[in-house]
Structures are given as C-alpha cells and as structure tokens.
mmCIF file of C-alpha atoms in Angstrom:
data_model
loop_
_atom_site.group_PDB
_atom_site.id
_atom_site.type_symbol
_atom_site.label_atom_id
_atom_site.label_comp_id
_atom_site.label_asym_id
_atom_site.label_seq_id
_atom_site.Cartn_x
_atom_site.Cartn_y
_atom_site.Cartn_z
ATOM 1 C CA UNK A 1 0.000 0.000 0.000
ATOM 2 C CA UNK A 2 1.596 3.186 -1.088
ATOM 3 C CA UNK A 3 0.955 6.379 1.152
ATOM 4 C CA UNK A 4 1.275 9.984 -0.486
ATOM 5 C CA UNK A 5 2.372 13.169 1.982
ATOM 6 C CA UNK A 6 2.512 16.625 1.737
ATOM 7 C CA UNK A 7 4.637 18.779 2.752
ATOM 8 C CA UNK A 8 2.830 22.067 4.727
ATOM 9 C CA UNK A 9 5.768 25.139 4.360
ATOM 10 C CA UNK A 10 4.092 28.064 5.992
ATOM 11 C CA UNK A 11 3.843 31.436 4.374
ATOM 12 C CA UNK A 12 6.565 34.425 6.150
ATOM 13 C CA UNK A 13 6.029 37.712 5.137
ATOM 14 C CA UNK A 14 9.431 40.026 4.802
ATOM 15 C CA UNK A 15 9.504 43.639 4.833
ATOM 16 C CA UNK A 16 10.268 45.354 1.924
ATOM 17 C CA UNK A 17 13.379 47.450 2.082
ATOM 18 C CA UNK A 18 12.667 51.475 2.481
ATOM 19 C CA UNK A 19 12.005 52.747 -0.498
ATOM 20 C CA UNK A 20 14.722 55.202 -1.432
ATOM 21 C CA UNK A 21 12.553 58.413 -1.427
ATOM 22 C CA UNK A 22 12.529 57.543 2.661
ATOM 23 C CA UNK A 23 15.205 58.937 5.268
ATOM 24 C CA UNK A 24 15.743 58.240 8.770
ATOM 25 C CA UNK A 25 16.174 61.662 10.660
ATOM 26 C CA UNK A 26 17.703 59.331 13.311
ATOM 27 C CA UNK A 27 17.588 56.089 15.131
ATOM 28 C CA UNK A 28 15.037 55.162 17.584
ATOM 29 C CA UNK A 29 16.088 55.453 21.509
ATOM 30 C CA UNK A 30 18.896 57.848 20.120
ATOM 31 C CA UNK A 31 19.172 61.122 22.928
ATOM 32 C CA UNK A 32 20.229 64.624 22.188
ATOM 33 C CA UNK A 33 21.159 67.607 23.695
ATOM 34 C CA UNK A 34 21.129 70.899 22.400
ATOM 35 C CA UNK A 35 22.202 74.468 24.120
ATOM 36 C CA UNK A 36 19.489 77.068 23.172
ATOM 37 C CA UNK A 37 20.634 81.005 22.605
ATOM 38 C CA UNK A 38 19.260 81.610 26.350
ATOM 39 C CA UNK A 39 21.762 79.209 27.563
ATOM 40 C CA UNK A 40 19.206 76.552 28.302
ATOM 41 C CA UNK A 41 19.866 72.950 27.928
ATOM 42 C CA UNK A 42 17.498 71.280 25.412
ATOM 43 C CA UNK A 43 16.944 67.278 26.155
ATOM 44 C CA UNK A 44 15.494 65.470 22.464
ATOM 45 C CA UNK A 45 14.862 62.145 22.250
ATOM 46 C CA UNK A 46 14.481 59.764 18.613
ATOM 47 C CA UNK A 47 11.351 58.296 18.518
ATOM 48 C CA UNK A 48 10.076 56.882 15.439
ATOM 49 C CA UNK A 49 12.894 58.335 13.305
ATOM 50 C CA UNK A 50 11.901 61.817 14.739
ATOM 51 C CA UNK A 51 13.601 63.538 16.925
ATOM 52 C CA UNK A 52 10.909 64.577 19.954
ATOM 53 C CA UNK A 53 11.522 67.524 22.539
ATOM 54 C CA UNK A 54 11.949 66.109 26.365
ATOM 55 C CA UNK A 55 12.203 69.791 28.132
ATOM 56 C CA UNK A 56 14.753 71.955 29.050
ATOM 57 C CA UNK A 57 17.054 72.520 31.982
ATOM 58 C CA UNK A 58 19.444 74.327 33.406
ATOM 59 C CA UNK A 59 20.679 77.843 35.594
ATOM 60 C CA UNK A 60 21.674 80.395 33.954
ATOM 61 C CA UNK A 61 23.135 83.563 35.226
ATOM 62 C CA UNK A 62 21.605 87.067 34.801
ATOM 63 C CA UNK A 63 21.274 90.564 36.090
ATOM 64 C CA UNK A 64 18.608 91.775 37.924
ATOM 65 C CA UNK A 65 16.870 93.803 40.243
ATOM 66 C CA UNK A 66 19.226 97.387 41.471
ATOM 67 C CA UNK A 67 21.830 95.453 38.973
ATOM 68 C CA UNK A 68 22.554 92.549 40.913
ATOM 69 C CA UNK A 69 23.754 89.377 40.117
ATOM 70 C CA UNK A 70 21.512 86.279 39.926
ATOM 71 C CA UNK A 71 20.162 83.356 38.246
ATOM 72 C CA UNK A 72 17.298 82.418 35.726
ATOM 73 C CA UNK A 73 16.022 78.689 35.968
ATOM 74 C CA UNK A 74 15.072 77.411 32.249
ATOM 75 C CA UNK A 75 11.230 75.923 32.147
ATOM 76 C CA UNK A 76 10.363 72.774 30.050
ATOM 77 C CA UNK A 77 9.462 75.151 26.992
ATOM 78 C CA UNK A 78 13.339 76.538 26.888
ATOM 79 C CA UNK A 79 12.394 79.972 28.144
ATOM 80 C CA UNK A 80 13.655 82.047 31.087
ATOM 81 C CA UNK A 81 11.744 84.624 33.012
ATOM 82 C CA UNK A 82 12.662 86.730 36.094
ATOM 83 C CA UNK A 83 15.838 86.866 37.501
ATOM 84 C CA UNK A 84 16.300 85.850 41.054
ATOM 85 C CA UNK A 85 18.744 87.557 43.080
ATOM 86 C CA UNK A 86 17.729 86.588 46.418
ATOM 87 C CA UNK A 87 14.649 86.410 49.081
ATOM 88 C CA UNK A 88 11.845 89.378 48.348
ATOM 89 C CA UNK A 89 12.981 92.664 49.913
ATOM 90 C CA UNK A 90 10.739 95.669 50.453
ATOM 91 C CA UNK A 91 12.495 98.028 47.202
ATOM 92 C CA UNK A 92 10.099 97.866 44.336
ATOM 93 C CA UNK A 93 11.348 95.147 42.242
ATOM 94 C CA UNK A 94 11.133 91.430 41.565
ATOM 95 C CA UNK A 95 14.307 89.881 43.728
ATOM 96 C CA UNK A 96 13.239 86.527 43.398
ATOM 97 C CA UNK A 97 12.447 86.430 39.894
ATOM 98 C CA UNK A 98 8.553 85.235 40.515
ATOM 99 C CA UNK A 99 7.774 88.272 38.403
ATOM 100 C CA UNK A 100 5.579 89.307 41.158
ATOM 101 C CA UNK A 101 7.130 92.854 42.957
ATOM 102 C CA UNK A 102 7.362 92.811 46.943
ATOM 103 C CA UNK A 103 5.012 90.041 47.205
ATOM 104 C CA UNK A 104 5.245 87.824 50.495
ATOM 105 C CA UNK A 105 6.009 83.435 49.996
ATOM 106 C CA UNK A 106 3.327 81.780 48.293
ATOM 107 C CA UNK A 107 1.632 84.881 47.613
ATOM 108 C CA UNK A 108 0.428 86.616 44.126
ATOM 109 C CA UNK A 109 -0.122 90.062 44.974
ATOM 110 C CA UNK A 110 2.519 92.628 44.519
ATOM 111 C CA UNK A 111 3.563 94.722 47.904
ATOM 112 C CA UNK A 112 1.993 91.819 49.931
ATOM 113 C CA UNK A 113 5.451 91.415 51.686
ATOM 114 C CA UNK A 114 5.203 91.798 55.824
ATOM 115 C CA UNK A 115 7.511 91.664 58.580
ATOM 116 C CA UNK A 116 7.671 92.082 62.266
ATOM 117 C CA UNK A 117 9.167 95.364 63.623
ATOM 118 C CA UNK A 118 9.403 96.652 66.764
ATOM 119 C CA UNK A 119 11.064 100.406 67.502
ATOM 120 C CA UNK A 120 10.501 100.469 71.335
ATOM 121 C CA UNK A 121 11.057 96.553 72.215
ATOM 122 C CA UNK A 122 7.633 96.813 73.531
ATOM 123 C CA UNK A 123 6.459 93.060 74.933
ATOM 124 C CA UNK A 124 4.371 92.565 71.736
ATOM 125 C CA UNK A 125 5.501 93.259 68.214
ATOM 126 C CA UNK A 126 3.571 94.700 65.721
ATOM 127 C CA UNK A 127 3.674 94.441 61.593
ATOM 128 C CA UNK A 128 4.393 96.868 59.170
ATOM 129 C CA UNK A 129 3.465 96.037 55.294
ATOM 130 C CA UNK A 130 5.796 96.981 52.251
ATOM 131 C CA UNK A 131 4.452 99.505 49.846
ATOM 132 C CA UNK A 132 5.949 101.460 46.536
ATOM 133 C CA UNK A 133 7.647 103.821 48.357
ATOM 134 C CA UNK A 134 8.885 101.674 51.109
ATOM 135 C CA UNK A 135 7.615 100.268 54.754
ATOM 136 C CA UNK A 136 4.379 101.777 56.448
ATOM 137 C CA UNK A 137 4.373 102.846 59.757
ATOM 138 C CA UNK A 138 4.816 100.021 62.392
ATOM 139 C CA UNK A 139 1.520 98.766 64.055
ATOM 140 C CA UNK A 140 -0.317 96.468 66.579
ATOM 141 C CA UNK A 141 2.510 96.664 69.042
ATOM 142 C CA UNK A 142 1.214 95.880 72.816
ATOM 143 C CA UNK A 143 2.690 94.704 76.100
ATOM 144 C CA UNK A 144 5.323 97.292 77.933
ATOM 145 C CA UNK A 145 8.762 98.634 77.940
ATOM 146 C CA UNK A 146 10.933 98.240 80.861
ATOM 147 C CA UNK A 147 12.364 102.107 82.669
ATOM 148 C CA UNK A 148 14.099 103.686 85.200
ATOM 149 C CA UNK A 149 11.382 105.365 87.200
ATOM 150 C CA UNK A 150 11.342 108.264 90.107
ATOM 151 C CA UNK A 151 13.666 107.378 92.656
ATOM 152 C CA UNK A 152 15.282 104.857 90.582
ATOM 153 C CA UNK A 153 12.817 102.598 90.560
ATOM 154 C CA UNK A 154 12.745 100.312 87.802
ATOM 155 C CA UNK A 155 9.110 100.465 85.716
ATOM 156 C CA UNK A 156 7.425 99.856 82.644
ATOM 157 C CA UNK A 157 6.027 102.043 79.819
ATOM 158 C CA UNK A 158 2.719 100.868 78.210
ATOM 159 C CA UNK A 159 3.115 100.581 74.369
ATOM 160 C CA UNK A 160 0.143 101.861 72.201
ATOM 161 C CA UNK A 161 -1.362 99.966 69.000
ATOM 162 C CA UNK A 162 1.081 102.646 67.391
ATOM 163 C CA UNK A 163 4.429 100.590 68.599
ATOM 164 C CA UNK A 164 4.910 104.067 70.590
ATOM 165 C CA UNK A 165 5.823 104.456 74.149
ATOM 166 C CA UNK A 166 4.623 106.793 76.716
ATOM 167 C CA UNK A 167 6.879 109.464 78.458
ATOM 168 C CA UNK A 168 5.886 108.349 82.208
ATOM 169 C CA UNK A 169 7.541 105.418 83.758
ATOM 170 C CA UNK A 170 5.159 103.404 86.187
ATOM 171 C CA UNK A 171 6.936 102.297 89.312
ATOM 172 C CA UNK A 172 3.650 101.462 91.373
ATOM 173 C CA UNK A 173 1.444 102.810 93.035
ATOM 174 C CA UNK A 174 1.399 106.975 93.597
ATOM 175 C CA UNK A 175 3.567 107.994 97.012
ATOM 176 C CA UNK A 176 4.400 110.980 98.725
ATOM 177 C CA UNK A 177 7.835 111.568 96.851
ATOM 178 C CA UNK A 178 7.154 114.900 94.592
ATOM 179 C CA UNK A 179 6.852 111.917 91.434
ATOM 180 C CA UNK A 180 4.490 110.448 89.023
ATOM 181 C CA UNK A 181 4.913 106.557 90.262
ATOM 182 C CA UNK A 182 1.435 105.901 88.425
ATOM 183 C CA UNK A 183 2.743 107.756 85.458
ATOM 184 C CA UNK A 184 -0.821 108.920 84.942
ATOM 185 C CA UNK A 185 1.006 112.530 84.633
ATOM 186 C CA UNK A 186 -0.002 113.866 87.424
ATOM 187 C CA UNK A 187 2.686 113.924 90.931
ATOM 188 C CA UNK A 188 1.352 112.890 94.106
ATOM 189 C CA UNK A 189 -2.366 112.906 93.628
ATOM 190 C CA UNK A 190 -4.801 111.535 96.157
ATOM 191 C CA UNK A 191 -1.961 110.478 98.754
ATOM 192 C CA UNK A 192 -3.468 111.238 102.278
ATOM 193 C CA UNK A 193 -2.209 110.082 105.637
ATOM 194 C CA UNK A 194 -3.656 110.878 109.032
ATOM 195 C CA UNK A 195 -6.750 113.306 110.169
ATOM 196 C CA UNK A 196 -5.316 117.023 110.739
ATOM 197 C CA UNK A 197 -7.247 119.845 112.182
ATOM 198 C CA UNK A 198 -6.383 123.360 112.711
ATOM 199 C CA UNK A 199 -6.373 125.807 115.894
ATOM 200 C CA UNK A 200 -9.944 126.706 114.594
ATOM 201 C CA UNK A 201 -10.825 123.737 115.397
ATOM 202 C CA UNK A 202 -11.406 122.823 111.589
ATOM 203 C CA UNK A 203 -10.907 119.327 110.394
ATOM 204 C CA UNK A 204 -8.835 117.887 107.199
ATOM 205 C CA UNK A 205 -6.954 115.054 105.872
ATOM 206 C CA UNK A 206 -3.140 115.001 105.764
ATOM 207 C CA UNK A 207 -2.426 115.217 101.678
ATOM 208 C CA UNK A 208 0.629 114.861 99.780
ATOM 209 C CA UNK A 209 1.464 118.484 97.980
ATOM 210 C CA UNK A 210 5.199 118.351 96.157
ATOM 211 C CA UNK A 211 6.654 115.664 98.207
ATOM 212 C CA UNK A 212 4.986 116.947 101.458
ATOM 213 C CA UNK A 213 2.162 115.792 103.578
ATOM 214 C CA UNK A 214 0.085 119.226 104.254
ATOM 215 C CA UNK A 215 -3.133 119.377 106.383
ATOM 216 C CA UNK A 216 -6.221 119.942 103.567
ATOM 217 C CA UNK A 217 -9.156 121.399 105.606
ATOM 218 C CA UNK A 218 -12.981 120.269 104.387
ATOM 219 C CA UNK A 219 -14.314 123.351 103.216
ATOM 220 C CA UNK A 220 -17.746 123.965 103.612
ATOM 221 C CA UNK A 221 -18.218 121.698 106.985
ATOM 222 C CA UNK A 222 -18.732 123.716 109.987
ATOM 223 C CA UNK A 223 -17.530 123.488 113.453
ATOM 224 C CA UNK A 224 -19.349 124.503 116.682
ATOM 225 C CA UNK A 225 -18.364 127.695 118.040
ATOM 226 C CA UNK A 226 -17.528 126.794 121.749
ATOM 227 C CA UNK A 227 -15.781 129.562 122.762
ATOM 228 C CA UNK A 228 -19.147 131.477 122.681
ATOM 229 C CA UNK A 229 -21.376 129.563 123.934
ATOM 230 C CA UNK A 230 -22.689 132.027 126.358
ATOM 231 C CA UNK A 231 -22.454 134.862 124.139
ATOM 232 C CA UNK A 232 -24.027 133.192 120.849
ATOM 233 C CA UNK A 233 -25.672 129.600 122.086
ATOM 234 C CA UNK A 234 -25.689 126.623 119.546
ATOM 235 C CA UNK A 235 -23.842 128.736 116.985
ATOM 236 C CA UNK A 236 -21.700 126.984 114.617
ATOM 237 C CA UNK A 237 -18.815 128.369 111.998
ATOM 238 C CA UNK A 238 -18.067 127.194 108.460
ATOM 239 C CA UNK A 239 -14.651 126.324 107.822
ATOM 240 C CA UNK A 240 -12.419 127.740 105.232
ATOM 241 C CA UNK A 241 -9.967 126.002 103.247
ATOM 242 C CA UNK A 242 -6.873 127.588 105.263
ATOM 243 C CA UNK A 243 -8.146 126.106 108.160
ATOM 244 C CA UNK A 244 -10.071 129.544 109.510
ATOM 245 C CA UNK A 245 -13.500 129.742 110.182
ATOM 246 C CA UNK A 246 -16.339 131.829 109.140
ATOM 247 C CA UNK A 247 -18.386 133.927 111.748
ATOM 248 C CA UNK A 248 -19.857 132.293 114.361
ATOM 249 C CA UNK A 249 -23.906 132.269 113.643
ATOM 250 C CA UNK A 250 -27.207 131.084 115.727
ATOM 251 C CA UNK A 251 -29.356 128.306 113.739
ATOM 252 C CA UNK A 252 -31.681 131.300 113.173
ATOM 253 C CA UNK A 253 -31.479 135.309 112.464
ATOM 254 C CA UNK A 254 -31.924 138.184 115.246
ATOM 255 C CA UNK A 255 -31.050 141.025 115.992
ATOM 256 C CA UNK A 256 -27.500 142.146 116.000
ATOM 257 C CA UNK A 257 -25.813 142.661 119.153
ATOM 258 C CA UNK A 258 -21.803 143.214 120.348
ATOM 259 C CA UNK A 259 -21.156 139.380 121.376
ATOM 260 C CA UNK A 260 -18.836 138.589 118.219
ATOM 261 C CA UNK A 261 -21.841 136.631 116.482
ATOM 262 C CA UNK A 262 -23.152 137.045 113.178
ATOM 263 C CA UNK A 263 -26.567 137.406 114.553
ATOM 264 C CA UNK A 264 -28.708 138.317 111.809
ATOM 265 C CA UNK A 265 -26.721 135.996 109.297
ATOM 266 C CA UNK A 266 -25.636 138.923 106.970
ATOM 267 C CA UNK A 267 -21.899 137.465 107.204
ATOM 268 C CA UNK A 268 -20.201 140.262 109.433
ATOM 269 C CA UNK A 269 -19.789 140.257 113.229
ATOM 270 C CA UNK A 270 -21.481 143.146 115.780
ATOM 271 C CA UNK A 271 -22.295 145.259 112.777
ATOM 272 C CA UNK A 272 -25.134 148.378 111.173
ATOM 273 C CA UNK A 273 -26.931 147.044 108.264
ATOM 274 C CA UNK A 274 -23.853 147.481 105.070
ATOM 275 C CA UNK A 275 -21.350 148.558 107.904
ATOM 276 C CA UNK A 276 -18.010 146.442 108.617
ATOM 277 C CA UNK A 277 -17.535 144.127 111.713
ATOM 278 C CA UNK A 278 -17.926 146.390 114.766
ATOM 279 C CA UNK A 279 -19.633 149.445 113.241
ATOM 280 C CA UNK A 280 -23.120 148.646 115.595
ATOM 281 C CA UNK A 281 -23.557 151.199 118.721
ATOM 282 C CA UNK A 282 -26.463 151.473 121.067
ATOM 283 C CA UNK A 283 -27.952 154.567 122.773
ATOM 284 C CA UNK A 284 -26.208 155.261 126.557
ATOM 285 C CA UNK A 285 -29.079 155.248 129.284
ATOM 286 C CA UNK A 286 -29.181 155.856 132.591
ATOM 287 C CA UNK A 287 -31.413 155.614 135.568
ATOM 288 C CA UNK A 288 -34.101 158.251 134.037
ATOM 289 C CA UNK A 289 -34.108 156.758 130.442
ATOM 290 C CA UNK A 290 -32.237 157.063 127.233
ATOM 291 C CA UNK A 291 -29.885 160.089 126.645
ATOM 292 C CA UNK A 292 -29.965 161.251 123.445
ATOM 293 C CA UNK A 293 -27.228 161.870 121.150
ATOM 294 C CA UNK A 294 -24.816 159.503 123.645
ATOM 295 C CA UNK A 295 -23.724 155.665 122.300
ATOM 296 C CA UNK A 296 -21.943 153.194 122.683
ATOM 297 C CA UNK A 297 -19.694 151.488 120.543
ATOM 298 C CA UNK A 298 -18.925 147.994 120.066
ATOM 299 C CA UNK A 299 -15.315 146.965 120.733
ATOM 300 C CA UNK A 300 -13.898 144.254 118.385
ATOM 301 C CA UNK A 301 -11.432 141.945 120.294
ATOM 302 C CA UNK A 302 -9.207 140.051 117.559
ATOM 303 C CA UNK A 303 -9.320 136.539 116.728
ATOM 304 C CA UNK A 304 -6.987 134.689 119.171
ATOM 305 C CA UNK A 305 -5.333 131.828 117.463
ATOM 306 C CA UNK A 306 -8.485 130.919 115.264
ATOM 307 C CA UNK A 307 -10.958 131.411 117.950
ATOM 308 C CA UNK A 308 -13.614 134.172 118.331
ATOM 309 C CA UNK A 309 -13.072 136.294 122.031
ATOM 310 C CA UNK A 310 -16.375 138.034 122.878
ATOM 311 C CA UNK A 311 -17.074 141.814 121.512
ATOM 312 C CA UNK A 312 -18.064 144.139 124.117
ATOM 313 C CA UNK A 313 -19.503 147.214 125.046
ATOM 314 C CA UNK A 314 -17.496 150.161 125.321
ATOM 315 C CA UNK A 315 -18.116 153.240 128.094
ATOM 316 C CA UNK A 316 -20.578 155.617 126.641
ATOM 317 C CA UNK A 317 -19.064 158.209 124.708
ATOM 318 C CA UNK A 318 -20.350 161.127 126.235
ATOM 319 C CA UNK A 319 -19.326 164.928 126.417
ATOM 320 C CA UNK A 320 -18.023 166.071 129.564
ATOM 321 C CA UNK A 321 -19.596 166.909 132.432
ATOM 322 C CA UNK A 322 -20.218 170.507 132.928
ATOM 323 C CA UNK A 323 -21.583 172.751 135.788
ATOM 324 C CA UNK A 324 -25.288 172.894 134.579
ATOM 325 C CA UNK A 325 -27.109 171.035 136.936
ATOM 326 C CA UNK A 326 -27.889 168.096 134.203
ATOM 327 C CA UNK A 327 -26.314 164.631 133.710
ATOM 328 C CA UNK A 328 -24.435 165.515 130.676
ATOM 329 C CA UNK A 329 -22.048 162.032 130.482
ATOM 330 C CA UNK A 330 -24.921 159.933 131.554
ATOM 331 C CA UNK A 331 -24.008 157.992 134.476
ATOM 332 C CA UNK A 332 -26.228 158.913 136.697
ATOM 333 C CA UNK A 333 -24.370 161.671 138.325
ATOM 334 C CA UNK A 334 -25.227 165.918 138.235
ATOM 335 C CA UNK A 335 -21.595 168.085 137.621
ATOM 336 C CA UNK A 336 -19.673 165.547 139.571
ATOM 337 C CA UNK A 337 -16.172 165.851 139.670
ATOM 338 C CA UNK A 338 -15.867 169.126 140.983
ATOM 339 C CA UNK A 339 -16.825 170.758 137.624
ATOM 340 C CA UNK A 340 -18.823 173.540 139.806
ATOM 341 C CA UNK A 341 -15.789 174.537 141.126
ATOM 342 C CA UNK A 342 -13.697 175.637 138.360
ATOM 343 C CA UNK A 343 -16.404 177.004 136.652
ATOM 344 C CA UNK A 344 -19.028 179.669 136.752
ATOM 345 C CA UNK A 345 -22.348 178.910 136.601
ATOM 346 C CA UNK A 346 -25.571 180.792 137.847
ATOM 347 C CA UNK A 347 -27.127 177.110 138.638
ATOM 348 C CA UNK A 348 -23.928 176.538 140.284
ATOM 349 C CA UNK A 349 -22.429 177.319 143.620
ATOM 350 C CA UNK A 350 -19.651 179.538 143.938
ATOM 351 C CA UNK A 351 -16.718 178.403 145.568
ATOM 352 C CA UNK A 352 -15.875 180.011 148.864
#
C-alpha cells in the first residue's frame, strides 16, 4: 500500500526594504542635547525616526533687580523669566524672579510682603506692610517697655497699638515723693495720711502736695463755736480752706448785738446794716431813760489763734460833764467831779 504526503511550508512575510525616497532623521532610543541662545539645555529624544523635545534645563546667570547678580532657571518650553537675586525685599522690584514685585512666599499680589518690627522693644511686636515707596508705619505693638522710674525705681512704659511708648515710667502705686509713680502725669495725687485739724478747730486730711504731707481742711463743713457759747448759744462756723473759720452764727437770724456773732446771718460780726464788723452802737441810758445823742460802741477783740473772744460794750461816749445842773455824760451823776468849782455857773455854787 503506497501512502502519499505533503509537505505544509508556511507562508513568512518580509519587509520590503525602504524605499529610497525615505530617510531616517535618526535612530530610535537615540538622545540629544542641544544648548538654546538663552543658555538653556534642550533634552530630544528619537522616537520613530523623529527627533521629539523632552524639556529643558538648566541655571543660567543674569542681572537683575538694582543690577545685581543672579540666576534664571530654564522651564520645560526653553524659556527664562525673572531673575532671582535673592529672598523678596521691600524696594520695588522682583528679587526673586517670581515676576511678582514685593510680594510675600506663596503669595500673588505685589507689595503683599510683611515683617515684624518693633522700635521700642515693647512686649508685643507689631507688623508693618511693604508699599511702593517703602515700609508703612509700624503697628499692633502691645505689652510694655521696661524704665528707670522716680527714685530709681525700675518700671514699665505701656506701648500703644502705634508701637509708641509713653513718656511716664510706672513704678507702682502713687507715694508721697514729689513723682508720678502711676505715670498717669499727674505727681502725688490723692496720697493722704492721718486726720489734721487746725487751731480753729477745723478738720482735714493730711495730703501729699510736692513731696509733702500738708493738712487739707474740708471746706464747707462747719464746726461749733464753743468759745461762745454764752455769748451766741448753739452757733456753729463754716470752715475755710486755710483752716479759719467763718463767723460764728445762731441756727436762726436776730437782731444784731456786740457778742462777736453774726446774729442776723448777713456774714459780718457786731455790725449796722452794710457797715463792717464792729460798726453797731447802742444809745447810753441811765437811771431816768435814754440820753440822746450819747452811744456806745462795740469793741472788736481780735481773733486769738483761730478762735472768736467776745465783743463788748465800750463806756458811753459822752461829752463832759459841765456845771449845769444836768447829767451831761450819763451815768447817773449831776456836775460831779468838781466841775462847779472851776467854773461859773448861775445854777452853780460859787466856791468860797
């Protein structure tokens, strides 16, 4: 028995040589580098026969802001923009070559740029902001400044919002030492001590006046007038801010009289309605009556050491007595005193 095979060759296709119109720019995988007019570094890689851009690199150097010296970083599209010659300064211009002026990190606005300042080391800091023409004035500053005080105390100053410091220097609280400890601006305010009073028997607080404790009388309070009590009863004085006191007055008006009271409340002692202290008088009497035309006037004893002495009635001032067979002095006696015998008188007897 006779068997026939046949033999299977498979079919292989083979690429046809480039036609000769056809040229390979370069081979596949193949990397280039090329150095661009702007100094940046060009990375190309062959791909399909084609040459195919892989980005750009490189530093170069450049001149920049106020004509320093710096460097420009290429991008992946071969250009260079900006020229960075260090951190962002406040001056007006670009330093780090962001190509945004004065502008703080991470920030796109131009004169953005902050920074702490503080001119009188106050215990909080405050910010001031760049601008075109340079910093702005310092601001939200707080806390205080240490000083040398009054006495040489040491202190603090209280900074304002405004970073600035005040002239005072507070040591503590305000004492008797012709200083502003408080430096509120004022020196010694409202520093008492003990209760005072003077020899008119006026009361006051001991207060601090340029370093010295001085007795300050309460005005307007009023003090009982002791020292007349039999001439003007329950009469009180107001006191004065030197310590004096007023005239002595009754709770109520009456008529005036010479007992160094301000009886009818007009404000003067013992005197006529408008007159000054003393100016009252009274008629002279005697056991008949008035006598007309014959007074007396009040005397006015002085103040002795802040306290009122008691006014009194002088002698009647009277003419003399003459030999007319009258009481011409009014004291109760006709041309006593021998007046009959020195002079001639047809009501009189002669002497011998």
């Amino acid at each position: 028995m006779r068997f026939a095979f046949a033999l299977l060759i498979p079919l292989i296709s083979v690429a046809e040589p480039p036609s000769p119109s056809t040229t390979m720019a370069c081979t596949d995988g193949t990397i280039n580098y090329t150095t661009h007019a702007n100094g940046c570094r060009e990375k190309r890689v062959c791909n399909d026969g084609a040459w195919d851009s892989d980005g750009c690199s490189g530093v170069v150097a450049c001149t920049g802001c106020g004509g320093k010296q710096g460097t420009q970083t290429c991008s992946d599209s071969c250009d260079v923009n900006g020229c960075n010659v260090g951190a962002e300064i406040c001056n007006n211009c670009d330093d780090n070559g962001d190509e945004i002026i004065d502008n703080a990190p991470t920030s796109l606005n131009f004169y953005s740029l902050t920074e702490t300042c503080n001119p009188n080391s106050c215990g909080i800091a405050g910010t001031r902001t760049c601008t075109a023409t340079g910093w702005n004035a310092c601001s939200g500053c707080g806390g205080t400044v240490a000083c040398q005080g009054c006495d040489n105390k040491t202190g603090t100053r209280a900074c304002s919002a405004n970073c600035s410091v005040g002239a005072g220097c507070n040591t503590g609280v305000e004492t008797c030492n012709n200083c502003d400890d408080n430096a509120n601006g004022q020196v010694d305010e409202e520093v008492f001590r003990n209760t005072c009073s003077s020899t008119a028997g006026c009361g006051g607080r001991e207060k601090c006046l340029g370093g010295q404790f001085t007795c300050q009388y309460y005005t307007g309070t009023r003090r009982a007038c002791l020292e007349l009590t039999d001439s003007c009863p329950q009469s009180t004085a107001e006191c004065r801010a030197d310590g004096s006191s007023g005239p002595c007055q009754p709770t109520t008006a009456r008529a005036e009289d010479c007992n160094s009271c301000d009886d009818n409340l007009d404000g003067v002692v013992d005197n006529l309605p408008g007159g000054g202290v003393g100016s009252i008088t009274k008629p002279c009497s005697n056991s008949l009556g008035l006598c007309p035309g014959i007074n007396q006037v009040c005397e006015v004893r002085p103040v002795n050491n802040g306290t009122w002495l008691n006014n009194r009635w002088t002698a009647c001032v009277a003419p003399p007595e003459t030999c007319n067979g009258e009481d011409d002095d009014c004291d109760d006696g006709i041309d006593e005193g021998e007046v009959c015998l020195t002079e001639s008188s047809p009501v009189c007897p002669q002497s011998p």
